[in-house]
Structures are given as C-alpha cells and as structure tokens.
CSV table of C-alpha atoms in Angstrom, one decimal:
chain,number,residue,atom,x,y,z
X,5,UNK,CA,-6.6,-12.0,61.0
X,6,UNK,CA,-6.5,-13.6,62.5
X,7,UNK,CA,-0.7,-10.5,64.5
X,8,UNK,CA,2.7,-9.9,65.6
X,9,UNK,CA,6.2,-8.6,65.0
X,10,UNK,CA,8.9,-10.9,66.7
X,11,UNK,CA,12.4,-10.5,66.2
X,12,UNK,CA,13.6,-7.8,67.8
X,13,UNK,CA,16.6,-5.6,67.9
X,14,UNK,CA,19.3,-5.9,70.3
X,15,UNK,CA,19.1,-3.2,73.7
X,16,UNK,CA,22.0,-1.0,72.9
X,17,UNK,CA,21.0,-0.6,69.1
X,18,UNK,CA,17.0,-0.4,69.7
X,19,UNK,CA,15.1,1.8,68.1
X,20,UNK,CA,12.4,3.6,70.1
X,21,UNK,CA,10.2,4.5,66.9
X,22,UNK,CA,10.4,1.2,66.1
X,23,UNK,CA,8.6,-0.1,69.1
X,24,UNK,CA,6.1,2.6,68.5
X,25,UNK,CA,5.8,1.3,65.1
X,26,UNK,CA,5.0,-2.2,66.4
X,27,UNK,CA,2.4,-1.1,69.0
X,28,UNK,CA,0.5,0.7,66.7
X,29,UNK,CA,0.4,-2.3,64.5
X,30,UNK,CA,-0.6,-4.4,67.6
X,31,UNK,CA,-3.6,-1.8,68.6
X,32,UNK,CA,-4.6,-1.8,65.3
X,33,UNK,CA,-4.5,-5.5,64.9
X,34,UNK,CA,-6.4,-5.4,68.0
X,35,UNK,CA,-9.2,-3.4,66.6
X,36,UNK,CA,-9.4,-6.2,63.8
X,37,UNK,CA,-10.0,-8.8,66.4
X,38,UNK,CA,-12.4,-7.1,68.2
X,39,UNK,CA,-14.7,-6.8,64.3
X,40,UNK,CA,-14.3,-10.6,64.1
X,41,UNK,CA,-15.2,-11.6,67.6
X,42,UNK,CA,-18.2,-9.7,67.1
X,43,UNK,CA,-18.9,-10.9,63.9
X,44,UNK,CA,-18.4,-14.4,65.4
X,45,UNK,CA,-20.7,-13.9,68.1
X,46,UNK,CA,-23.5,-12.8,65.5
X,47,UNK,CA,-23.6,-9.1,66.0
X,48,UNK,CA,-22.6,-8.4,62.4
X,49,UNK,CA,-23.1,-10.5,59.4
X,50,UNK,CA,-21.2,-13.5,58.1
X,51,UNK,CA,-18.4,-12.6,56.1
X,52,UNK,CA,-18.3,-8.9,57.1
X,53,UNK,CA,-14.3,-8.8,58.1
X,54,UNK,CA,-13.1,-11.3,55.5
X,55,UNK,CA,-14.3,-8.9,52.8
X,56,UNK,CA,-14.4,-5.1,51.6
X,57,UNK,CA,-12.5,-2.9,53.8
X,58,UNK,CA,-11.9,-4.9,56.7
X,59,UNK,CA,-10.5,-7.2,54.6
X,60,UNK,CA,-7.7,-4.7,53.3
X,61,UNK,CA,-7.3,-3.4,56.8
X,62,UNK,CA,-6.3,-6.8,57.9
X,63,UNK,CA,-4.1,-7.4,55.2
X,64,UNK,CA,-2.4,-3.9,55.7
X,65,UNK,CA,-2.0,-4.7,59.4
X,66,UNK,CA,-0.2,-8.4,58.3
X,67,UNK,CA,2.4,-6.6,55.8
X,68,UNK,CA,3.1,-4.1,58.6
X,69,UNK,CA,4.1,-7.3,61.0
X,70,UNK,CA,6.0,-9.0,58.9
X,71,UNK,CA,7.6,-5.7,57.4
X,72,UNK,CA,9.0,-5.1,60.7
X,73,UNK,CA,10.1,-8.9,61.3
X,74,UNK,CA,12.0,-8.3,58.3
X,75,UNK,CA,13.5,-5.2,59.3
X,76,UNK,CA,14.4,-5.9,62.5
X,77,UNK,CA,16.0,-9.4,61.3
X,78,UNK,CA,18.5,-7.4,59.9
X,79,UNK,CA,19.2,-5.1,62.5
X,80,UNK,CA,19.6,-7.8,64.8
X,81,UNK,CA,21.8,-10.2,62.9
X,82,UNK,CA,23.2,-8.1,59.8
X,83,UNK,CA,26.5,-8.3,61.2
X,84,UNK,CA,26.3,-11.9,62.3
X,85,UNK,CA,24.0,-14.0,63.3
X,86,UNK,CA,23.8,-13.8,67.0
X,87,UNK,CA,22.7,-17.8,67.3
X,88,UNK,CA,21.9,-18.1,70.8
X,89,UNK,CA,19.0,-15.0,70.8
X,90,UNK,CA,17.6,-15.9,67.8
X,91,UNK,CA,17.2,-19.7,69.0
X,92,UNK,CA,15.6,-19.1,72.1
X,93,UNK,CA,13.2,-16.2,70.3
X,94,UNK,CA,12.2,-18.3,67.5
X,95,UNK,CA,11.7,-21.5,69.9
X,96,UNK,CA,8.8,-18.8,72.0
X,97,UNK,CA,7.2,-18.2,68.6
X,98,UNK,CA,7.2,-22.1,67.3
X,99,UNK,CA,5.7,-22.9,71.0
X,100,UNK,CA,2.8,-20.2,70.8
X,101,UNK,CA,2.2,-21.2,67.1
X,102,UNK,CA,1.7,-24.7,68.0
X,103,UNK,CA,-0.5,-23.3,70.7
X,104,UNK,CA,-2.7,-21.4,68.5
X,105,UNK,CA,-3.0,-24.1,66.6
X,106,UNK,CA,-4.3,-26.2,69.5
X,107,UNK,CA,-6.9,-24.0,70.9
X,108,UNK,CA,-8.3,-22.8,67.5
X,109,UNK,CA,-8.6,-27.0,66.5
X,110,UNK,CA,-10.5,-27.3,69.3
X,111,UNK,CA,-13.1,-24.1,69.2
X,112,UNK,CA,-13.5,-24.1,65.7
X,113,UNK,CA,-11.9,-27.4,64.3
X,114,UNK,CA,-13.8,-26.7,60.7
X,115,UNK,CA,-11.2,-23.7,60.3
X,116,UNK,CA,-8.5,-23.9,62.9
X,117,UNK,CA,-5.2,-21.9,62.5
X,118,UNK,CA,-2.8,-24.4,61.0
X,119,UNK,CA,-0.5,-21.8,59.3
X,120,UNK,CA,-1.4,-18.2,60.5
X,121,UNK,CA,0.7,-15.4,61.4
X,122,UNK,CA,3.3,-16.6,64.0
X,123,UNK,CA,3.8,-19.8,61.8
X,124,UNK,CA,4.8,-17.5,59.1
X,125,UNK,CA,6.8,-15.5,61.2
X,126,UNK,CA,8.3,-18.3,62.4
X,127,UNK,CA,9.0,-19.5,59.0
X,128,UNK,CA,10.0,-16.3,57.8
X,129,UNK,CA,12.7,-15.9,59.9
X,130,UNK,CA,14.7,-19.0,59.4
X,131,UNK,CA,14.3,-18.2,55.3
X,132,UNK,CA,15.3,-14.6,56.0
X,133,UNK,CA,18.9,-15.8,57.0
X,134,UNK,CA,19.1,-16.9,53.8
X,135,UNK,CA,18.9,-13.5,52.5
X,136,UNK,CA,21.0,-11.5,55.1
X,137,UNK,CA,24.3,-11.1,52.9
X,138,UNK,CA,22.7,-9.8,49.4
X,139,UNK,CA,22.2,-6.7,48.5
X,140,UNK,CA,19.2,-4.9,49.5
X,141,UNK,CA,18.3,-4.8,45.1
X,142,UNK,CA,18.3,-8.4,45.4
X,143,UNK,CA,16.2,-8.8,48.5
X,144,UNK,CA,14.1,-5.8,46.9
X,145,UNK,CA,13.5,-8.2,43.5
X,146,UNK,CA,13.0,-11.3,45.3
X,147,UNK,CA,10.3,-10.1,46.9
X,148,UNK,CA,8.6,-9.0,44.4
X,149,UNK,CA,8.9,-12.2,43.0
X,150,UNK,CA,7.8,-13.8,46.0
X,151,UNK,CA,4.3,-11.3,46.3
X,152,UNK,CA,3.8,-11.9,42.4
X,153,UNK,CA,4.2,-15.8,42.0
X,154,UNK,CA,0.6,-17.0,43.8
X,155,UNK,CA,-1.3,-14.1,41.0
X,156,UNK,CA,0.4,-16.2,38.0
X,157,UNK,CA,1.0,-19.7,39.1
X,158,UNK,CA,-0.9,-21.8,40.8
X,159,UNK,CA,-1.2,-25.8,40.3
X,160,UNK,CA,-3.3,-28.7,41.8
X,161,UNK,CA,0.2,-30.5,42.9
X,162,UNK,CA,0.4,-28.4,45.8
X,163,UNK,CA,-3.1,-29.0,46.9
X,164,UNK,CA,-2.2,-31.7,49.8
X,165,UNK,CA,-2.6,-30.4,52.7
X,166,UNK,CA,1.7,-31.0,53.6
X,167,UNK,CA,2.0,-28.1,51.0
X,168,UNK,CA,-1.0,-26.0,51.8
X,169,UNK,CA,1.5,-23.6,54.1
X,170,UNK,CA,3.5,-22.5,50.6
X,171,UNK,CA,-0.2,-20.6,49.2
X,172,UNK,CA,0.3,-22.3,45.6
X,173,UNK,CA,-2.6,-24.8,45.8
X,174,UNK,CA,-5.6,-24.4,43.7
X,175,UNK,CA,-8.8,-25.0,46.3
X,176,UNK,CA,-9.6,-22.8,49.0
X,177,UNK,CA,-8.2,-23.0,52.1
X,178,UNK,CA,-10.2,-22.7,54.6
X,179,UNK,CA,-8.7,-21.2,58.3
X,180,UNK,CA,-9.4,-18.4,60.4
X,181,UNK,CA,-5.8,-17.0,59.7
X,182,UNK,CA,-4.0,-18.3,56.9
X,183,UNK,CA,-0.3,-16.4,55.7
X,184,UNK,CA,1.4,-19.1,53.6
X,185,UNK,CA,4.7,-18.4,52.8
X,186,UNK,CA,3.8,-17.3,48.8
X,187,UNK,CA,3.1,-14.1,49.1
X,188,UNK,CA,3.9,-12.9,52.7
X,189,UNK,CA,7.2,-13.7,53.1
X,190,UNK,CA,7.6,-10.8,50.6
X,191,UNK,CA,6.3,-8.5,52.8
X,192,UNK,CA,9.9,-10.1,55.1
X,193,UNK,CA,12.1,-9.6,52.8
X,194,UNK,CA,10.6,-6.2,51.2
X,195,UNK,CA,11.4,-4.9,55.4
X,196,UNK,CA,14.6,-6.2,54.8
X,197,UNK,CA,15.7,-4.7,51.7
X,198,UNK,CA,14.1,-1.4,53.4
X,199,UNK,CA,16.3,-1.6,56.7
X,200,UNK,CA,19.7,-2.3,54.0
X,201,UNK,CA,18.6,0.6,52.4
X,202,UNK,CA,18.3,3.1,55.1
X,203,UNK,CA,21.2,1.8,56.6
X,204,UNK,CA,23.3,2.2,53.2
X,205,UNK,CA,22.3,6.1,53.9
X,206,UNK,CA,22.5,6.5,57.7
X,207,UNK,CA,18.6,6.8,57.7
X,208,UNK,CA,18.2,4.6,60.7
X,209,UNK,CA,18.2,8.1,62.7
X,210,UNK,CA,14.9,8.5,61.6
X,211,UNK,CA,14.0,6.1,63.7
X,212,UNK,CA,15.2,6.8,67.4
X,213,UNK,CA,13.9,9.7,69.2
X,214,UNK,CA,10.8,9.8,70.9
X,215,UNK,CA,6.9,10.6,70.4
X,216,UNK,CA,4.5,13.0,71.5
X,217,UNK,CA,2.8,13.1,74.4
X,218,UNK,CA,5.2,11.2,76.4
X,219,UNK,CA,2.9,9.2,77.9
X,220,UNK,CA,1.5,7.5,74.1
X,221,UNK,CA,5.1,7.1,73.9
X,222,UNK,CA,5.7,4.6,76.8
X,223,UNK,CA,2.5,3.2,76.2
X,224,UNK,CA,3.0,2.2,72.6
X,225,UNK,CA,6.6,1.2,73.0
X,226,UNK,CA,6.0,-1.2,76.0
X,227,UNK,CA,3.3,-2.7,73.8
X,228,UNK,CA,5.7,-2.8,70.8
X,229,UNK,CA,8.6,-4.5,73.1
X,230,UNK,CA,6.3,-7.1,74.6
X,231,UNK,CA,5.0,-7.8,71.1
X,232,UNK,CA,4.5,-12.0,71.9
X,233,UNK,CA,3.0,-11.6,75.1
X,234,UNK,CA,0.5,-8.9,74.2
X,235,UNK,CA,-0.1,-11.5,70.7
X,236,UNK,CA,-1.3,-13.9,73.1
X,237,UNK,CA,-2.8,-12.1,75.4
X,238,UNK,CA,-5.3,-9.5,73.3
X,239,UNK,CA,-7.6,-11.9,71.9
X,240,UNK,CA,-8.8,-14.1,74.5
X,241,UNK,CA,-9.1,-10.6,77.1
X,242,UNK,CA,-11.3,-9.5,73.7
X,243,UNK,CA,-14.0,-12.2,73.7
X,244,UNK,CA,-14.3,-12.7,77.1
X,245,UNK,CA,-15.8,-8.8,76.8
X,246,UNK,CA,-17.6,-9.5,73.7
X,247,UNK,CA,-19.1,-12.8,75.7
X,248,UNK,CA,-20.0,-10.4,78.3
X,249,UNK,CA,-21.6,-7.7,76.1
X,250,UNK,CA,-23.5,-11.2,74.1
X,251,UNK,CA,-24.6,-12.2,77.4
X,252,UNK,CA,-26.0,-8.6,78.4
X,253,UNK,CA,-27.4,-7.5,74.9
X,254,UNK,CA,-27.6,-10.9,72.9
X,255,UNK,CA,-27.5,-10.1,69.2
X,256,UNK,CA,-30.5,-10.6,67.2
X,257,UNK,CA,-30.9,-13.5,65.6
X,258,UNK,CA,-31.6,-13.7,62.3
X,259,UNK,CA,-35.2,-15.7,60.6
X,260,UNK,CA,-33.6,-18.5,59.0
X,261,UNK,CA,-34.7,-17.8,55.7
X,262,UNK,CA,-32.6,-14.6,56.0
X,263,UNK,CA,-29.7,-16.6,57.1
X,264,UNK,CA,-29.8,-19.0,54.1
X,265,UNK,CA,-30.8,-16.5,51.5
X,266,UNK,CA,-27.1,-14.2,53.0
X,267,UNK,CA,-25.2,-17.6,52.8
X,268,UNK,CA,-26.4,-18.5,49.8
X,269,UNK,CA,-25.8,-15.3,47.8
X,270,UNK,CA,-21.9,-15.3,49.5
X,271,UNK,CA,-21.0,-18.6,48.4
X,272,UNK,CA,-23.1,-18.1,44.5
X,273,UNK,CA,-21.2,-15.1,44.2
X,274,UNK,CA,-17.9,-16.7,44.2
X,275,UNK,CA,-18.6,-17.5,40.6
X,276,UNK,CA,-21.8,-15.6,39.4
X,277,UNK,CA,-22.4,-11.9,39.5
X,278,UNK,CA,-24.5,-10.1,42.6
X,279,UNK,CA,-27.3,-9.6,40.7
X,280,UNK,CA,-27.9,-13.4,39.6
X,281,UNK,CA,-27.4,-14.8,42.9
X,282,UNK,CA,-29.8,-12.5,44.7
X,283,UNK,CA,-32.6,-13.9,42.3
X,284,UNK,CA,-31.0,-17.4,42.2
X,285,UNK,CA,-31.1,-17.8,46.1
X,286,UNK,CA,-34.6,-15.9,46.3
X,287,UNK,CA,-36.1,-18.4,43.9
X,288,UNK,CA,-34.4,-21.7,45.6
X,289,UNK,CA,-36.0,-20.1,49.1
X,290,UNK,CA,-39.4,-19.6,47.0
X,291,UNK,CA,-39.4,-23.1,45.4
X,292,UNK,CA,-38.2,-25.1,48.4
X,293,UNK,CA,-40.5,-23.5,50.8
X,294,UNK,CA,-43.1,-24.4,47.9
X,295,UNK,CA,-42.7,-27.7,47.9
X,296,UNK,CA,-42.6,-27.9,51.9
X,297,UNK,CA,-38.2,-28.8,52.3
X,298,UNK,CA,-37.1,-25.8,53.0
X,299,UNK,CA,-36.7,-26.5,56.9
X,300,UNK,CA,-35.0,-30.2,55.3
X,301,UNK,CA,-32.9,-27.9,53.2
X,302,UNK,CA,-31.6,-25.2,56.5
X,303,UNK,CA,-31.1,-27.9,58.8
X,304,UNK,CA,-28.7,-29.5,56.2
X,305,UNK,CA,-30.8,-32.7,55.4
X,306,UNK,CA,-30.7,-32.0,52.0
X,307,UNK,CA,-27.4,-30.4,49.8
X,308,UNK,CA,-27.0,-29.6,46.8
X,309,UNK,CA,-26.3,-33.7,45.3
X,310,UNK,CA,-30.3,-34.0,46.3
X,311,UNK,CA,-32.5,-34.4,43.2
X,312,UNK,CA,-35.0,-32.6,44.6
X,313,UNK,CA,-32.9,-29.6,45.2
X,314,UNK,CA,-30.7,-30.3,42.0
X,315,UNK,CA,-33.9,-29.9,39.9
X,316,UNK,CA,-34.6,-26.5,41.8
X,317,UNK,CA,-31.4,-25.2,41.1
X,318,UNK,CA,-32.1,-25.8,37.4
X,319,UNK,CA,-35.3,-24.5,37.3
X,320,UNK,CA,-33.7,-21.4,39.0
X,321,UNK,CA,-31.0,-21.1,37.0
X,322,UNK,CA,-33.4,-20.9,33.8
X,323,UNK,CA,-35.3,-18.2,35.1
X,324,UNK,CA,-32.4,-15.9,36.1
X,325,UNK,CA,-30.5,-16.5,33.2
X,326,UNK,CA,-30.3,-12.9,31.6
X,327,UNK,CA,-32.4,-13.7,27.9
C-alpha cells in the first residue's frame, strides 16, 4: 500500500482544506507503511496488512488519493487545460514511478512495484482529460462502470503481463502495490464528478478556511502541498527506524514448523475453508515429519509436483474431507 495525491490546484484558487485533506491521507498512509515494514521485518505475521482491516484501511487510504487527484484535476484545468503545469507535474510523477519501480525490483524483485500508486496516478491523469468537458452525471456513471467491470468481467486474454496494469487478468498478480487502472481510476473520476458537483452549487466554500489548532493546520497543509516529496520521502525514513528497532529488539523468530503450518493454511485457504486447511496443513506437517522430509519439504527441496508429497496431500485430503 504500498500513496499520494498529485495534481494540485493552482495558488490563487487553492484550497486550504484541501491540503489538510491530503496530509491527513499522507499521515495515515504513513501509519500503513509503518504496519508493513514491520510486518516485513518479522515482527508481525505474514499476511497481516494485506488482509482484514488493514487491508480496507489501505484501500480506503488509495480511494482518498486518487479522489483528490480527481478533484483537484478539475479545479486546476476545468477551464482549460493549462499544458505547461500539468507537463512538468506529470513528468515528476512518471520519474518517481519509474523510480519506485527500480528500487522495489531490486529489494524485492519477486514482487516489485511495476504498476502501484503513482503509476496510476500518473495514468489517471492523462485519462482524466478525457473526461473534463462531461457532465459531472456522466463522470458520476462512468465510474461506476469503471469500479464495477473487474467484479463481472475478467478473461485470460489480458493475462500477459503488457496488460496486467488494466486489473482484468485472471491470475494473481503478485506486487507490493498494485492499482491497475480497472477499478481505481473510478475512485479519479468519482473526485471529479464530486468537485463538478460542488462547483455547480458554489460548495467549494466548504473547502477554504482554516483548521483548529493553528499549528495542526500548517502542519497538515505543508504535508498536503508537498505531497510527492513527502511520498518519497516517508518510507525509506520508516524502515530505517524499524531497521533500528530490529536491530535493538530483533523479532522472534518463528520454529519452522510454525512458519510452514501459517503459510500453508494462507495459501489452502484461497480455495478451501479455514477449518479444512488447519487440519490439511497439520496432517502434511505430521506425515512429512513422519516419514523424515519435512526439513526437504521447508527448505523447498520438495513442492508440491513431488510424489512423495503428492501422495501426502492425498492421504490428507481423505482424512479431512468432512464424511
């Protein structure tokens, strides 16, 4: 979750509420961060912020950022595109994205960032254009139609990997921030039909005025106005800490037949029910320890195209099948 809100508004028009917006979205985007880079470094269990709450938090804290690129897309070029500010700003976000993409290829290159936020914002923003003359109804539909096409259609000619950034593929994609343009850019163009609206009833007041206290106020809208820098900035200041803590208090580390038996219930659960796995995986540890492999079967010497462990799995499977 693997965040940020790019485009902004023009000085004379800006919107100090709408900053605050945006820094709130960046300290809470923050918070995220700091759950997965402890996570990463082993101090809470596999999977624990790509599921449950933190999952929804994150995906709360995405819809906010690209709600507000949408918005303020339109308050910035409703009246014309203003060509020369939105080239140089989208040129910083393609250069960071590209970044991202570099550094996360090289620390984790099984699930590097290939199409996370700032490519979608980047994309977003040149398809949001297209949408800057209709009515805010129209935007308002599309969107919908955007955020609801992934939930009913979905086909195995868009699972190359030049198509994986539209989100309609059938495998699993596997990246440490992925926001393909199917359904996210709805969250874009659902802020955009909400900044038409409120400017169709002079609502945009709503939005200027300040805070209280003062000084949350200045805090949250320098955040919100230097939304890029503090993007790129946040995470590596937040596992340098965590590196510290790791190095001070290392995290416990797990028995490996507690490792295997949490991975192994995760990834059975993505087609069985929690019950089944927990006595699947429990009786593959039993047999393979058993028959003197389980060590084979951790270190990854053996998978799951072994006969040895093929015939376990059966003999598993028999015994937990509910009678």
């Amino acid at each position: 979750m693997n965040r940020a809100e790019i485009v902004n508004t023009p000085s004379k028009t800006r919107l100090g509420k709408l900053d605050v917006l945006r820094g709130i979205a960046l300290i809470a985007m923050a918070t995220y961060h700091t759950g997965w880079d402890f996570e990463f470094f082993g101090y809470l269990e596999p999977g624990t912020t790509g599921h449950g709450a933190w999952k929804l938090y994150a995906r709360v804290i995405a819809s906010t950022f690209l709600a507000l690129v949408g918005f303020s897309l339109v308050l910035a070029h409703g009246r014309g595109i203003r060509w020369r500010s939105f080239g140089i700003r989208l040129a910083q976000i393609v250069v960071a994205a590209l970044a991202i993409t570099l550094v996360t290829m090289y620390v984790t290159p099984e699930s590097f960032v290939f199409f996370g936020i700032l490519h979608e914002i980047a994309a977003a923003s040149v398809l949001g254009l297209l949408f800057l003359r209709l009515p805010a109804l129209v935007i308002a539909a599309a969107a919908a139609a955007v955020i609801a096409l992934p939930h009913y259609f979905v086909s195995p000619a868009f699972d190359a990997p030049i198509f994986w950034p539209l989100g309609l593929s059938e495998i699993i994609i596997r990246s440490n921030d992925y926001v393909p343009i199917f359904p996210w850019f709805g969250a874009v163009l659902a802020g955009m039909a909400l900044a038409k609206t409120m400017q169709h009833f002079n609502a945009l007041k709503l939005l200027a005025g300040n805070i209280a206290p003062s000084w949350l106020d200045r805090g949250l809208r320098f955040i919100g106005r230097h939304s890029l820098a503090f993007y790129l900035i946040h995470q590596p200041v937040i596992i340098a800490c965590v590196f510290l803590v790791s190095q001070l208090f290392p995290p416990a580390v797990p028995a490996p037949r507690e490792v295997f038996g949490k991975a192994c219930v995760q990834s059975c659960q993505n087609d069985n029910d929690k019950a089944f796995c927990e006595k699947f995986c429990d009786c593959v540890i039993e047999q393979t320890e058993a028959q003197g492999i389980f060590d084979e079967m951790f270190a990854g010497k053996r998978d799951q195209n072994d006969p040895q462990m093929q015939q376990i799995a059966g003999i598993c499977t028999q015994q937990n099948i509910p009678q």
